[in-house]
CSV table of C-alpha atoms in Angstrom, one decimal:
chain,number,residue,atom,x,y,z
M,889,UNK,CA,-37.3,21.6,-28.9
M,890,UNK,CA,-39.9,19.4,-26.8
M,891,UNK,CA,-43.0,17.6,-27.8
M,892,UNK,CA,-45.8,15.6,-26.3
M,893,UNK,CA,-47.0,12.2,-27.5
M,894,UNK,CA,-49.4,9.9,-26.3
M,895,UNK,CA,-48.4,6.3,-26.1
M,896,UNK,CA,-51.9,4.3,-24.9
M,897,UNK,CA,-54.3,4.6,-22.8
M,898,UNK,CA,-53.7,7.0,-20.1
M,899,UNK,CA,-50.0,7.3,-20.7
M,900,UNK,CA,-48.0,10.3,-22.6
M,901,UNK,CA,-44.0,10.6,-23.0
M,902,UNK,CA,-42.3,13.9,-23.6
M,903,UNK,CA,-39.7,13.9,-26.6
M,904,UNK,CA,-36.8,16.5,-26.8
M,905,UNK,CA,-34.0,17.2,-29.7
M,906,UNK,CA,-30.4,17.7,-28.3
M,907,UNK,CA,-27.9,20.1,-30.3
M,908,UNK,CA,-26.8,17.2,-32.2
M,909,UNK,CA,-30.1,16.1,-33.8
M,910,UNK,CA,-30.8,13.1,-31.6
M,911,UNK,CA,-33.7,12.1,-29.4
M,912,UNK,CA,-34.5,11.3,-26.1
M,913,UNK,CA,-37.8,10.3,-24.8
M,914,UNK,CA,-38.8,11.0,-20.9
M,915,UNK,CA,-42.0,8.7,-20.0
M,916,UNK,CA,-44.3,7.6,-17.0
M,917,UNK,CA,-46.9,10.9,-17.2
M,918,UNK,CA,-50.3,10.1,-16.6
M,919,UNK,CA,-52.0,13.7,-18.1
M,920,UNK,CA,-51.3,15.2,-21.1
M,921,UNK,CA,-51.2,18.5,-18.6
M,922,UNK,CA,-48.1,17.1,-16.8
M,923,UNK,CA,-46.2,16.3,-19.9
M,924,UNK,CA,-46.7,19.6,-21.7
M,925,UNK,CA,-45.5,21.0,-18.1
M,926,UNK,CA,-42.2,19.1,-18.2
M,927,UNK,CA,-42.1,19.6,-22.2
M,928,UNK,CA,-41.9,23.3,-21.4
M,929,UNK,CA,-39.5,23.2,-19.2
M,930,UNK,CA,-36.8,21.5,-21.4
M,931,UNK,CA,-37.3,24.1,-23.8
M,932,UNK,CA,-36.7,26.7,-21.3
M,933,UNK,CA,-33.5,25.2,-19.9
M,934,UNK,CA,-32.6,24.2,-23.5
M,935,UNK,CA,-32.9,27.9,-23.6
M,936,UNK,CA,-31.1,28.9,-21.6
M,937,UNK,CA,-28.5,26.6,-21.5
M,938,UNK,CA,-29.1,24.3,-18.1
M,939,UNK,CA,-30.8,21.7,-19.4
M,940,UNK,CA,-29.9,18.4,-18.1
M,941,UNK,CA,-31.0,15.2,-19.7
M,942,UNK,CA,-31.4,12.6,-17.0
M,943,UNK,CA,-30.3,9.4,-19.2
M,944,UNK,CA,-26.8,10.8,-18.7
M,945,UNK,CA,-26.6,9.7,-15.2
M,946,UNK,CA,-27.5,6.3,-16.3
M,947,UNK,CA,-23.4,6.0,-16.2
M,948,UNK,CA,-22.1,4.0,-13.6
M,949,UNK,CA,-19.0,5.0,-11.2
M,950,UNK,CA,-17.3,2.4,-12.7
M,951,UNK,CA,-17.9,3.4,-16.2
M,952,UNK,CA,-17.0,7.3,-15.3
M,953,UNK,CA,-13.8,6.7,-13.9
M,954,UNK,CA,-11.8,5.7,-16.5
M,955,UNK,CA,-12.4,9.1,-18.4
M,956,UNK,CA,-12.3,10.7,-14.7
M,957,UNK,CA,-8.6,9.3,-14.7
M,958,UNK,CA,-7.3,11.0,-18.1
M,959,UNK,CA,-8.4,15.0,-17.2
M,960,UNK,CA,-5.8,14.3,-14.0
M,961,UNK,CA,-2.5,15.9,-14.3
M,962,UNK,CA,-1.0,15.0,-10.9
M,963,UNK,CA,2.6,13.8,-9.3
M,964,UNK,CA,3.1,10.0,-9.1
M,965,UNK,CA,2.8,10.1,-5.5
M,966,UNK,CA,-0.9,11.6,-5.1
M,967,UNK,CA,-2.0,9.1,-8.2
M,968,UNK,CA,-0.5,6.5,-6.4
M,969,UNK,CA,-2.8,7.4,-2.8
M,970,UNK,CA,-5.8,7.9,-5.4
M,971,UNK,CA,-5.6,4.5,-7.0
M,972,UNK,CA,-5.4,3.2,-3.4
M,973,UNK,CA,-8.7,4.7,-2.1
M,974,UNK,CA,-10.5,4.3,-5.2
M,975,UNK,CA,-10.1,0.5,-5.5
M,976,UNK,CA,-10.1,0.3,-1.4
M,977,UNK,CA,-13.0,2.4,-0.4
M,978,UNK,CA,-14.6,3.8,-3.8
M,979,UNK,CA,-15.5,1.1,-5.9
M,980,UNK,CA,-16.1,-1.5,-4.3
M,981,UNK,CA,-19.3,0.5,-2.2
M,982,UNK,CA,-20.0,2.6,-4.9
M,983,UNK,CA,-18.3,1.3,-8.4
M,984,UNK,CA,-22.5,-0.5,-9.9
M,985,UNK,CA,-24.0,2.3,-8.8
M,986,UNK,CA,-25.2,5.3,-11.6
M,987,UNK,CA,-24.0,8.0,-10.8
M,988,UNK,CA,-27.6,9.7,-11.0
M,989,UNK,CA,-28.8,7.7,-8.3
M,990,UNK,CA,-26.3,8.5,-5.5
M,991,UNK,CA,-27.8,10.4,-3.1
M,992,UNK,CA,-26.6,11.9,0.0
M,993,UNK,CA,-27.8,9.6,2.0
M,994,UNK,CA,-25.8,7.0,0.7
M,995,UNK,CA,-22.5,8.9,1.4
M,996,UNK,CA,-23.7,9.2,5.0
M,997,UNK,CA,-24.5,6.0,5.8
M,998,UNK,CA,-21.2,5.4,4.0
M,999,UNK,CA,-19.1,7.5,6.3
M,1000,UNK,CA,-20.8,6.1,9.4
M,1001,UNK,CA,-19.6,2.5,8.3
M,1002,UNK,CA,-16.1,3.9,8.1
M,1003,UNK,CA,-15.7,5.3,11.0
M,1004,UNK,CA,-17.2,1.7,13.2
M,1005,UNK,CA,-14.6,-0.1,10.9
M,1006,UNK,CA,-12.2,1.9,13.2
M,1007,UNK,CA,-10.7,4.4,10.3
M,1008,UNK,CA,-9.8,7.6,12.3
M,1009,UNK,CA,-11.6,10.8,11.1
M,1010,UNK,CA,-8.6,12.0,9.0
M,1011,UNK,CA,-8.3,9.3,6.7
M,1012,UNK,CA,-12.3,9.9,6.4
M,1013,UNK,CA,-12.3,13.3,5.1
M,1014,UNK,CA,-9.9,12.4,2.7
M,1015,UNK,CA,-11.6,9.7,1.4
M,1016,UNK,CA,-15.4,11.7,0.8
M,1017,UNK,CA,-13.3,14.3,-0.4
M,1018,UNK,CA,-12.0,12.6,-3.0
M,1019,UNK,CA,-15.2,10.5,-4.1
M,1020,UNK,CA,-16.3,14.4,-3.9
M,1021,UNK,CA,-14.1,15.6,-6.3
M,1022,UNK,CA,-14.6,12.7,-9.0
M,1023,UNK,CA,-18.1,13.2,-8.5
M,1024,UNK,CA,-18.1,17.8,-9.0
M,1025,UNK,CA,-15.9,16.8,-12.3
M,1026,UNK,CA,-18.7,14.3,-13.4
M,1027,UNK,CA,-20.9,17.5,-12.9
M,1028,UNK,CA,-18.9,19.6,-14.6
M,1029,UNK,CA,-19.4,16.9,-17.6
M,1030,UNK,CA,-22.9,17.0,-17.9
M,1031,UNK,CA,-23.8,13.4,-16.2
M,1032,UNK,CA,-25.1,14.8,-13.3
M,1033,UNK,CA,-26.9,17.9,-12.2
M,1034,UNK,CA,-25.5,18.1,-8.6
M,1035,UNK,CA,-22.8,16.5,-6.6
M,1036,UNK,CA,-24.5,15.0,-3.7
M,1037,UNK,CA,-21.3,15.0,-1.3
M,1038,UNK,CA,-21.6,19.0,-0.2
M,1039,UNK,CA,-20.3,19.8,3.4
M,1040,UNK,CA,-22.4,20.0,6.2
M,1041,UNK,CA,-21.3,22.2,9.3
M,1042,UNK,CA,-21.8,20.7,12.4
M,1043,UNK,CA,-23.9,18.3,11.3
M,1044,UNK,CA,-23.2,14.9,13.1
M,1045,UNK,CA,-19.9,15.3,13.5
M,1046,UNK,CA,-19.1,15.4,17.4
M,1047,UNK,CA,-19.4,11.6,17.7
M,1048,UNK,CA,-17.0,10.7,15.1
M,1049,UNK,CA,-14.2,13.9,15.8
M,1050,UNK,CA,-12.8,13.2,19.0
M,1051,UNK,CA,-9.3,14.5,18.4
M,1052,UNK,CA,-6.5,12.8,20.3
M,1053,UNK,CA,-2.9,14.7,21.1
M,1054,UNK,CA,-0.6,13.5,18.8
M,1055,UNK,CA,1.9,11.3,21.3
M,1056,UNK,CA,5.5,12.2,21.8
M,1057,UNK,CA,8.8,10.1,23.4
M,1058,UNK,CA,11.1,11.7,25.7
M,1059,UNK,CA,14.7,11.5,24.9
M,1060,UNK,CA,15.3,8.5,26.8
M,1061,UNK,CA,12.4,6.6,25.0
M,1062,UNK,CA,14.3,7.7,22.2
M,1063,UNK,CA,17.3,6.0,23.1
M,1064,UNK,CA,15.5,3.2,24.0
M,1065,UNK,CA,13.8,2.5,21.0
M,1066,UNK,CA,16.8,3.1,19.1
M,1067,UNK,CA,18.9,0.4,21.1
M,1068,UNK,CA,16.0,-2.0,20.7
M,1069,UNK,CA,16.4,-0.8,16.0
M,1070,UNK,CA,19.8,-2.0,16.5
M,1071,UNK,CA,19.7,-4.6,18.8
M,1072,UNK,CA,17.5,-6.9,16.2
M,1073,UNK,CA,18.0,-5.1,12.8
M,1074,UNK,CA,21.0,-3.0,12.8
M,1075,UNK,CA,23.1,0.1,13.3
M,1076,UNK,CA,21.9,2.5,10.8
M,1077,UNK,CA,18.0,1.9,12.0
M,1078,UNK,CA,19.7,3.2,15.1
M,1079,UNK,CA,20.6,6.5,14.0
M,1080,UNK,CA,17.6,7.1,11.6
M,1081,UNK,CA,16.0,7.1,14.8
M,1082,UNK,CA,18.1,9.0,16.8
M,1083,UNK,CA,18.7,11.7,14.0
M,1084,UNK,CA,14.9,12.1,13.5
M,1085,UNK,CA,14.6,13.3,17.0
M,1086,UNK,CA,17.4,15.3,17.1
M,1087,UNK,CA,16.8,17.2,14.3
M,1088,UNK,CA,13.1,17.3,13.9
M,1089,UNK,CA,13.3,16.3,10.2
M,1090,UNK,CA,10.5,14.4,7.8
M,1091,UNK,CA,11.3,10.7,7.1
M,1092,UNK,CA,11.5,11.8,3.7
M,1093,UNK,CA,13.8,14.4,4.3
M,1094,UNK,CA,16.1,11.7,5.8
M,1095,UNK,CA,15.5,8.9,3.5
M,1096,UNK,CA,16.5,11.3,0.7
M,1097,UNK,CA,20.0,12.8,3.0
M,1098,UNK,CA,23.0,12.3,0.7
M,1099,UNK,CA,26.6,12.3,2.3
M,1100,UNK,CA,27.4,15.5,0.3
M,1101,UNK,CA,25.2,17.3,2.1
M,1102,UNK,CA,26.3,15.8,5.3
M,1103,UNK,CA,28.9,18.1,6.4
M,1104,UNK,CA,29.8,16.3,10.4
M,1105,UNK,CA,33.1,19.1,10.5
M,1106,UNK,CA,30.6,21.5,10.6
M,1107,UNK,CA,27.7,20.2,12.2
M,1108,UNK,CA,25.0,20.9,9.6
M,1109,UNK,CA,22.5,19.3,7.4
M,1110,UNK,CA,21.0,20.5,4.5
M,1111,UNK,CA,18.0,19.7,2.8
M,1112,UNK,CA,18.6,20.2,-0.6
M,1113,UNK,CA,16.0,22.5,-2.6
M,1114,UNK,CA,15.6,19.9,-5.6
M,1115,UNK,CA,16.4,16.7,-4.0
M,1116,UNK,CA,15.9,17.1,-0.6
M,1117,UNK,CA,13.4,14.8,-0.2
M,1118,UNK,CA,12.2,10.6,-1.2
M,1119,UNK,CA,9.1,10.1,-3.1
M,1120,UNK,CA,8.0,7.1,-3.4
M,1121,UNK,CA,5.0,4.7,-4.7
M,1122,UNK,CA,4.2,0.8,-4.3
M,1123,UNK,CA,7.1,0.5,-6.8
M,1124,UNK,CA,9.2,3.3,-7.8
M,1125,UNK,CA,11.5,5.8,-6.0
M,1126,UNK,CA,12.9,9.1,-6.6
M,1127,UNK,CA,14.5,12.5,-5.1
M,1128,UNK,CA,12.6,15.6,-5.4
M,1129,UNK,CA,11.9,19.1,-3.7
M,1130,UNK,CA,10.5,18.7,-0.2
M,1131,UNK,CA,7.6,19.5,1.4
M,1132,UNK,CA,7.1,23.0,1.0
M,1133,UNK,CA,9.9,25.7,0.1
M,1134,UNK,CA,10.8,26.8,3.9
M,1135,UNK,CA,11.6,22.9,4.2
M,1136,UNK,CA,14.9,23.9,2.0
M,1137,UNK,CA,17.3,24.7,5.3
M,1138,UNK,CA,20.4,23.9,6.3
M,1139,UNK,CA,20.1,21.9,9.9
M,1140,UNK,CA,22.7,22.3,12.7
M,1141,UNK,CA,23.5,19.3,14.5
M,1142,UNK,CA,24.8,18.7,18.2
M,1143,UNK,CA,28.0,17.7,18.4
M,1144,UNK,CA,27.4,14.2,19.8
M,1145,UNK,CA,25.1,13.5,16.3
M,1146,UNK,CA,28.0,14.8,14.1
M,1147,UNK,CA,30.0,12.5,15.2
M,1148,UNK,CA,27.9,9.6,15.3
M,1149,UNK,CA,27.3,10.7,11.6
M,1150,UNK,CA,30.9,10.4,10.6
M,1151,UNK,CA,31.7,7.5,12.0
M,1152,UNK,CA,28.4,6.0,10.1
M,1153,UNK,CA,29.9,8.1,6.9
M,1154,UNK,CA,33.4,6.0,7.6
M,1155,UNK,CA,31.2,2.6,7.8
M,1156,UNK,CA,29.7,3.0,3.7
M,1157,UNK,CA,30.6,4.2,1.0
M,1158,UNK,CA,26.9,4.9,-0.4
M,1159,UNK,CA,25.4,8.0,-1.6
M,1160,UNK,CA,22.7,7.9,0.8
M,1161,UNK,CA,23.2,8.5,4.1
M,1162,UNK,CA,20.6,6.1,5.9
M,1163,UNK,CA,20.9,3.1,3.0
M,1164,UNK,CA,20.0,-0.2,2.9
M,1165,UNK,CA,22.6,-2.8,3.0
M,1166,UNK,CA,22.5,-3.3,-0.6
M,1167,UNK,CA,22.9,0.8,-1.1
M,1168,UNK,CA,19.8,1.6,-1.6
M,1169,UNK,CA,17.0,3.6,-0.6
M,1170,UNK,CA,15.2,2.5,2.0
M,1171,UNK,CA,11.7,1.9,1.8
M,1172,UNK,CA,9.3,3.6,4.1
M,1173,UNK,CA,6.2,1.3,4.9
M,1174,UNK,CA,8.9,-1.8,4.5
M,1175,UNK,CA,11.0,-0.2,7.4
M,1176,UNK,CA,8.0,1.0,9.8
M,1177,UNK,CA,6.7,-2.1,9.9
M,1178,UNK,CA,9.6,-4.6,10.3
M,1179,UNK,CA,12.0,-1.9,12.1
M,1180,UNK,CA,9.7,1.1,13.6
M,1181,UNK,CA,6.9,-0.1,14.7
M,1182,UNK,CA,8.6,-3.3,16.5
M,1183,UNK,CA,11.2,-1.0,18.4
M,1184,UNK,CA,8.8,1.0,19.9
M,1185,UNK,CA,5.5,-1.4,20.6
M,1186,UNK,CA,7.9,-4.1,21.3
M,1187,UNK,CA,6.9,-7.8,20.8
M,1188,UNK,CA,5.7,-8.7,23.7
M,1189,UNK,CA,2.2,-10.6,22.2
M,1190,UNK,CA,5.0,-12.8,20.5
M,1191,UNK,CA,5.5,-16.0,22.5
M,1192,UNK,CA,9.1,-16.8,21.3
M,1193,UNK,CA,10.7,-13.9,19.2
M,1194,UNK,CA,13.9,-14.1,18.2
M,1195,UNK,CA,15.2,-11.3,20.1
M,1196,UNK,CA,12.3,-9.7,23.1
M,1197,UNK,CA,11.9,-6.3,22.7
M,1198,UNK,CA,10.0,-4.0,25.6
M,1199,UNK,CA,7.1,-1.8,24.7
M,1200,UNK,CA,8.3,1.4,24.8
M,1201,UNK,CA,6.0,3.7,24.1
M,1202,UNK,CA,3.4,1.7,21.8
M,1203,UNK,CA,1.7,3.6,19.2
M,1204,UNK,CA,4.6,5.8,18.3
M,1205,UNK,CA,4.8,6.6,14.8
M,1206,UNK,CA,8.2,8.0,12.7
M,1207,UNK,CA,6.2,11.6,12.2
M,1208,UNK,CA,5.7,12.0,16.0
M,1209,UNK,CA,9.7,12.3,16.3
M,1210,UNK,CA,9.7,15.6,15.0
M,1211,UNK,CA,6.5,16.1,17.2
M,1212,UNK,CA,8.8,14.7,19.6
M,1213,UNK,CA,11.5,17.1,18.6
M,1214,UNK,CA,9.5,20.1,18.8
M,1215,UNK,CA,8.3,19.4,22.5
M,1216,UNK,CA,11.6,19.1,23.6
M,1217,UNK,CA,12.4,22.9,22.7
M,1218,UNK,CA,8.9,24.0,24.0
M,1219,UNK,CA,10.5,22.3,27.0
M,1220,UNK,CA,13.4,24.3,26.9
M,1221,UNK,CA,12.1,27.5,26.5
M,1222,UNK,CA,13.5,27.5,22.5
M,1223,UNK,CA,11.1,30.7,20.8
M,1224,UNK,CA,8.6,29.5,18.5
M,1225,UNK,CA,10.2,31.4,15.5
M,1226,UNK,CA,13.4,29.3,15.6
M,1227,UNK,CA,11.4,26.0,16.2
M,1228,UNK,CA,10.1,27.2,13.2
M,1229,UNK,CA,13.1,28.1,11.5
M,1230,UNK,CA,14.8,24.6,12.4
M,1231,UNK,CA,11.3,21.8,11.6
M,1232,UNK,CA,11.6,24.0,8.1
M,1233,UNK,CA,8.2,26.0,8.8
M,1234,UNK,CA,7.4,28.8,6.6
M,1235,UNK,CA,8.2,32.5,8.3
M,1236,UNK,CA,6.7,36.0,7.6
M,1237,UNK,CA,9.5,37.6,6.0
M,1238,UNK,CA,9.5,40.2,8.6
M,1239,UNK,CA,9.8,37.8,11.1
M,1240,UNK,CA,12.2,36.3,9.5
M,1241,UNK,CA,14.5,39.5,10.1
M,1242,UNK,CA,13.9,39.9,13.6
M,1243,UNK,CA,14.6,36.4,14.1
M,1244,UNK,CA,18.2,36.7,11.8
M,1245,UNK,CA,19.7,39.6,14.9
M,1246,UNK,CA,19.4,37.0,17.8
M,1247,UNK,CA,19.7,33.3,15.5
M,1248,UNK,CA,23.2,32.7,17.3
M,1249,UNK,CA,22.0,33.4,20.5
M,1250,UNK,CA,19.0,31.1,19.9
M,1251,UNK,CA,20.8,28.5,18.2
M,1252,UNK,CA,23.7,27.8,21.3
M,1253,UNK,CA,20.2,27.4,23.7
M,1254,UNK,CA,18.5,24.7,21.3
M,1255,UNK,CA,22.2,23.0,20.8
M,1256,UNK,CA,22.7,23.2,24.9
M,1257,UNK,CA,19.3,21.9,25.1
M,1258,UNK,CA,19.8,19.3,22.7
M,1259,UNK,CA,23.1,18.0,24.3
M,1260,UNK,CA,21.2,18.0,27.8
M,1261,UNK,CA,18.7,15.9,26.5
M,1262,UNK,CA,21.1,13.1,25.0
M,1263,UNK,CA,23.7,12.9,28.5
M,1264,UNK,CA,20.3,12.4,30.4
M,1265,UNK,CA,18.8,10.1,28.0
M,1266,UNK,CA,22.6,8.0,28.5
M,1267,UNK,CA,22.7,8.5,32.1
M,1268,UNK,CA,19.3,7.3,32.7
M,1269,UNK,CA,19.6,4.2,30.5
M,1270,UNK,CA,23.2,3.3,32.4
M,1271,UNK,CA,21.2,3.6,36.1
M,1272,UNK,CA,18.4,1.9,34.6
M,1273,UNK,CA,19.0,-0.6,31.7
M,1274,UNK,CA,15.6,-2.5,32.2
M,1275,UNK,CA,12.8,-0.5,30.5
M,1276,UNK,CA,10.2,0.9,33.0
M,1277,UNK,CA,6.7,-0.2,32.6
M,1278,UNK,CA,4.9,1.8,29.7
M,1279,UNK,CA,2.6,4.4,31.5
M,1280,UNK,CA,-0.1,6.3,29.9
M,1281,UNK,CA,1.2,10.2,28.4
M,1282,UNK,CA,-1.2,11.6,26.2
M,1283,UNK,CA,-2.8,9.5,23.2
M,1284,UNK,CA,-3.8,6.1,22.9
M,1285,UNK,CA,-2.6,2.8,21.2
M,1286,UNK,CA,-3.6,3.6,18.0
M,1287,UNK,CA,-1.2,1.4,15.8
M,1288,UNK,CA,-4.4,-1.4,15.3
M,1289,UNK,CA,-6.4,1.7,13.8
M,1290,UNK,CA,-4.2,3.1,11.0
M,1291,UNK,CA,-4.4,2.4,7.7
M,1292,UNK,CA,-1.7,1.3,5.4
């Protein structure tokens, strides 16, 4: 129900009963003929049902997430990357604002800003999208009538998605790196790397790799089903299912890794495979940072490091192993189905049992490839010890640009 009444002069407010009995007052008309025009239509959409009542979105951001937060039912992991971009990005552009007066504007200038602070376009998306989705579920409550983050197709979006080729190391840069892990942290850094490469597996896929499911004798892996993987968050760590189910897969190693492996296996007596030298797991921004990140940039802009390490190949990140990994078969002519099969992609089951008649064939090429790849790496280190200068591949130097 809506009425008119007039206030003074030339002035008139609208009046409207919610479903519970109380009453909200819209003012600022100037004609009795534009308020009984706007007192209509409340009743019509109190009618049928769409009626939204603008003091709602008098609600800030601020005073919307808290509620926001409770209707979430999500792993620790993802809560943990929400709280992160919320209180990074969110709030502190958005967090005074109502939430009736954001407009779309404001998320587009927004998105502009991140992208000349140097975020890459990735990290972006996944930033609107996620102001996006608190925003559709403050819809869904009432407080607003539309979400004003909607997608716009090629709308401004060529100067901001230049997509770069995700950069890879050749066996030998491997082996580099890795020398340069052990030469100033230690041995097990070494062959993280090195295993990484060789198998093509996730860093959490590693982190989580206990010694019974490290069988060297018969040169496999295998990534457990359950506890195949590490989560972590800023503080707390635990073993659950991996990526995706097709990540469950037992890995077969080259012989110069399963031994490498044992020996390591002979040199602890820790559950975990790749631990830290207190046992436990290791941590993964902790270890890019003070391990990764230094073996393959090297320290160069440091005037008097402890130990000098040689760029490399700068930029390098843990993930770009496996990319890394995968080249190297493309390299050797390895079909895509068993690169599939052995990074842990998921298969059409009918592919699947094609693949199954020729696996053995397919698996002694990727193993002689493999073993190729680590006497050349060995032999070119021995001729020539002293890195070469870092020349461009494909990429850029994009450590300075990533976020934490």
């Amino acid at each position: 129900m809506a009425w008119v009444e007039h206030t003074s002069g030339q002035h008139w407010r609208v009046r409207y009963r919610h479903a519970d009995g109380t009453v909200t007052s819209e003012g600022g008309f100037i004609s009795p003929t534009a308020a009984h025009t706007r007192a209509q239509e409340i009743e019509v959409d109190q009618h049928r049902g769409t009626f939204y009542d603008p003091t709602f979105g008098h609600t800030t951001v601020d005073q919307w997430l808290p509620r926001w937060w409770t209707t979430l039912t999500l792993d620790d992991t993802t809560l943990e990357n929400y709280h992160y971009l919320i209180h990074t990005h969110i709030t502190p552009r958005f967090g005074h604002i109502p939430l009736g007066e954001l407009r779309a504007s404001n998320i587009t200038t927004w998105t502009a800003d991140l992208h000349i602070a140097g975020y890459q376009h990735s990290t972006i998306v996944g930033i609107v999208s996620l102001f996006r989705r608190i925003l559709g579920d403050a819809v869904e409550d009432g407080l607003i009538p539309a979400n004003p983050i909607h997608p716009h197709r090629n709308r401004g979006t060529r100067a901001f998605r230049i997509h770069h080729e995700m950069l890879w190391a050749t066996p030998e840069e491997v082996l580099r790196g890795a020398r340069q892990a052990e030469l100033f942290h230690n041995r097990t850094s070494a062959l993280l790397i090195i295993t990484a490469a060789w198998t093509g597996c996730r860093w959490g896929e590693l982190a989580a790799l206990q010694r019974h499911n490290t069988h060297a004798d018969d040169r496999t892996i295998v990534i457990d089903p359950d506890t195949g993987a590490l989560k972590e968050t800023a503080h707390r760590q635990w073993l659950g299912p991996p990526k995706t189910p097709a990540s469950a897969r037992t890995i077969t190693l080259p012989a110069f890794l399963a031994v490498l492996l044992k020996h390591h296996l002979a040199s602890h007596d820790h559950p975990a495979v790749f631990a830290s030298d207190t046992g436990s797991f290791l941590w993964r921004h902790t270890w890019r940072t003070r391990v990764f990140n230094p073996a393959f940039d090297g320290n160069d802009d440091q005037p008097h490091p402890t130990v000098r390490l040689s760029p490399i190949r700068p930029g390098l990140t843990f993930h770009e192993l496996r990319h890394s990994h995968k080249t190297w078969l493309i390299a050797a002519g390895i079909p895509e189905i068993a690169q599939a099969r052995r990074l842990g992609h998921r298969l059409d089951n009918r592919i699947t049992e094609v693949y199954s008649h020729i696996a053995d064939q397919i698996e002694t090429h990727i193993q002689t490839a493999l073993k190729h790849a680590w006497l050349d790496a060995r032999h070119t280190l021995a001729q020539q010890p002293i890195p070469p200068p870092v020349t461009p591949r494909t990429g850029y130097i994009r450590r300075h640009l990533t976020t934490p």
